[in-house]
PDB file of C-alpha atoms in Angstrom:
ATOM      1  CA  MET A   1      66.965 -68.031 -54.705  1.00  0.00           C
ATOM      2  CA  GLU A   2      63.189 -67.908 -55.073  1.00  0.00           C
ATOM      3  CA  LEU A   3      62.860 -69.239 -51.442  1.00  0.00           C
ATOM      4  CA  ALA A   4      65.085 -66.430 -50.132  1.00  0.00           C
ATOM      5  CA  ARG A   5      63.329 -63.765 -51.661  1.00  0.00           C
ATOM      6  CA  ALA A   6      60.012 -65.153 -50.383  1.00  0.00           C
ATOM      7  CA  LEU A   7      61.630 -65.339 -46.993  1.00  0.00           C
ATOM      8  CA  VAL A   8      62.950 -61.515 -47.184  1.00  0.00           C
ATOM      9  CA  LEU A   9      59.541 -60.384 -48.304  1.00  0.00           C
ATOM     10  CA  MET A  10      57.912 -62.439 -45.580  1.00  0.00           C
ATOM     11  CA  GLY A  11      60.110 -60.984 -42.893  1.00  0.00           C
ATOM     12  CA  CYS A  12      59.625 -57.469 -44.178  1.00  0.00           C
ATOM     13  CA  ALA A  13      55.761 -57.841 -44.127  1.00  0.00           C
ATOM     14  CA  ILE A  14      55.625 -59.085 -40.726  1.00  0.00           C
ATOM     15  CA  GLY A  15      58.081 -56.741 -39.435  1.00  0.00           C
ATOM     16  CA  ALA A  16      56.255 -53.767 -40.968  1.00  0.00           C
ATOM     17  CA  GLY A  17      52.845 -55.146 -39.408  1.00  0.00           C
ATOM     18  CA  LEU A  18      54.484 -55.395 -36.139  1.00  0.00           C
ATOM     19  CA  ALA A  19      55.867 -51.837 -36.512  1.00  0.00           C
ATOM     20  CA  LEU A  20      52.603 -50.242 -37.501  1.00  0.00           C
ATOM     21  CA  ILE A  21      51.235 -51.786 -34.019  1.00  0.00           C
ATOM     22  CA  ALA A  22      53.133 -48.966 -32.198  1.00  0.00           C
ATOM     23  CA  GLY A  23      50.560 -46.416 -33.210  1.00  0.00           C
ATOM     24  CA  ILE A  24      48.101 -47.992 -30.739  1.00  0.00           C
ATOM     25  CA  GLY A  25      49.810 -47.122 -27.637  1.00  0.00           C
ATOM     26  CA  PRO A  26      50.166 -43.108 -28.321  1.00  0.00           C
ATOM     27  CA  GLY A  27      46.387 -43.351 -29.188  1.00  0.00           C
ATOM     28  CA  ILE A  28      45.421 -44.815 -26.024  1.00  0.00           C
ATOM     29  CA  GLY A  29      47.807 -42.445 -24.099  1.00  0.00           C
ATOM     30  CA  GLU A  30      46.738 -39.294 -25.858  1.00  0.00           C
ATOM     31  CA  GLY A  31      43.013 -40.312 -25.304  1.00  0.00           C
ATOM     32  CA  TYR A  32      44.080 -40.925 -21.340  1.00  0.00           C
ATOM     33  CA  ALA A  33      45.746 -37.417 -21.193  1.00  0.00           C
ATOM     34  CA  VAL A  34      43.052 -35.527 -22.894  1.00  0.00           C
ATOM     35  CA  GLY A  35      40.446 -37.351 -20.419  1.00  0.00           C
ATOM     36  CA  LYS A  36      42.518 -36.113 -17.529  1.00  0.00           C
ATOM     37  CA  ALA A  37      43.113 -32.805 -18.672  1.00  0.00           C
ATOM     38  CA  CYS A  38      39.267 -32.435 -19.361  1.00  0.00           C
ATOM     39  CA  GLU A  39      38.650 -33.344 -15.738  1.00  0.00           C
ATOM     40  CA  ALA A  40      41.430 -30.742 -14.303  1.00  0.00           C
ATOM     41  CA  ILE A  41      40.022 -28.023 -16.106  1.00  0.00           C
ATOM     42  CA  GLY A  42      36.489 -28.908 -14.847  1.00  0.00           C
ATOM     43  CA  ARG A  43      37.864 -28.762 -11.334  1.00  0.00           C
ATOM     44  CA  GLN A  44      39.904 -25.607 -11.857  1.00  0.00           C
ATOM     45  CA  PRO A  45      38.614 -23.620 -14.897  1.00  0.00           C
ATOM     46  CA  GLU A  46      41.331 -20.870 -13.833  1.00  0.00           C
ATOM     47  CA  CYS A  47      44.359 -23.334 -14.975  1.00  0.00           C
ATOM     48  CA  LYS A  48      42.979 -23.997 -18.294  1.00  0.00           C
ATOM     49  CA  GLY A  49      45.983 -22.260 -20.131  1.00  0.00           C
ATOM     50  CA  SER A  50      48.702 -24.124 -18.490  1.00  0.00           C
ATOM     51  CA  VAL A  51      46.719 -27.432 -18.321  1.00  0.00           C
ATOM     52  CA  THR A  52      46.102 -27.201 -22.142  1.00  0.00           C
ATOM     53  CA  SER A  53      49.767 -26.370 -23.159  1.00  0.00           C
ATOM     54  CA  THR A  54      51.079 -28.787 -21.151  1.00  0.00           C
ATOM     55  CA  MET A  55      48.868 -31.412 -22.365  1.00  0.00           C
ATOM     56  CA  LEU A  56      49.369 -30.518 -25.978  1.00  0.00           C
ATOM     57  CA  LEU A  57      53.012 -30.724 -25.242  1.00  0.00           C
ATOM     58  CA  GLY A  58      52.711 -34.552 -23.861  1.00  0.00           C
ATOM     59  CA  CYS A  59      50.683 -35.460 -26.856  1.00  0.00           C
ATOM     60  CA  ALA A  60      53.217 -33.983 -29.138  1.00  0.00           C
ATOM     61  CA  ILE A  61      55.851 -36.107 -27.546  1.00  0.00           C
ATOM     62  CA  ALA A  62      53.758 -39.222 -27.174  1.00  0.00           C
ATOM     63  CA  GLU A  63      52.733 -39.003 -30.759  1.00  0.00           C
ATOM     64  CA  THR A  64      56.534 -39.387 -31.891  1.00  0.00           C
ATOM     65  CA  THR A  65      56.202 -43.082 -30.944  1.00  0.00           C
ATOM     66  CA  GLY A  66      53.760 -43.460 -33.363  1.00  0.00           C
ATOM     67  CA  ILE A  67      55.581 -41.638 -35.979  1.00  0.00           C
ATOM     68  CA  TYR A  68      58.631 -43.697 -35.676  1.00  0.00           C
ATOM     69  CA  GLY A  69      56.755 -47.141 -35.991  1.00  0.00           C
ATOM     70  CA  PHE A  70      54.829 -45.464 -39.152  1.00  0.00           C
ATOM     71  CA  VAL A  71      58.416 -44.802 -40.630  1.00  0.00           C
ATOM     72  CA  THR A  72      59.816 -47.819 -39.556  1.00  0.00           C
ATOM     73  CA  GLY A  73      56.766 -49.857 -41.276  1.00  0.00           C
ATOM     74  CA  LEU A  74      57.048 -47.720 -44.485  1.00  0.00           C
ATOM     75  CA  LEU A  75      60.699 -48.509 -44.705  1.00  0.00           C
ATOM     76  CA  LEU A  76      60.314 -52.111 -44.501  1.00  0.00           C
ATOM     77  CA  ILE A  77      57.624 -52.131 -46.979  1.00  0.00           C
ATOM     78  CA  PHE A  78      59.531 -50.323 -49.771  1.00  0.00           C
ATOM     79  CA  VAL A  79      63.239 -49.993 -48.884  1.00  0.00           C
ATOM     80  CA  ALA A  80      64.318 -53.005 -47.065  1.00  0.00           C
ATOM     81  CA  PRO A  81      63.167 -55.561 -49.696  1.00  0.00           C
ATOM     82  CA  GLY A  82      65.247 -53.702 -52.418  1.00  0.00           C
ATOM     83  CA  LEU A  83      68.388 -53.375 -50.245  1.00  0.00           C
ATOM     84  CA  PHE A  84      68.261 -57.106 -48.907  1.00  0.00           C
ATOM     85  CA  LEU A  85      67.310 -58.678 -52.362  1.00  0.00           C
ATOM     86  CA  GLY A  86      70.089 -56.713 -54.001  1.00  0.00           C
ATOM     87  CA  GLN A  87      72.542 -58.683 -51.690  1.00  0.00           C
ATOM     88  CA  LEU A  88      71.454 -61.901 -52.792  1.00  0.00           C
TER      89      LEU A  88
END
């Protein structure tokens, strides 16, 4: 019984760590998008409004991936062990 409990907690901890790695991708992607938006505004300053709004929309959509990973990690840390251990 104690070995099963340890395995459940270990699996949840490893899964939560892997899920939180999902925050790296949106950070890199958003930084790249903002850099390209700054380049575009530097080339054509009159398009600043449309470039900025498109960039913000894209960054908001990209950020959902990081939020999903974060929520998954929180669920694996706080909710899943209780569910799995309740079945043992």
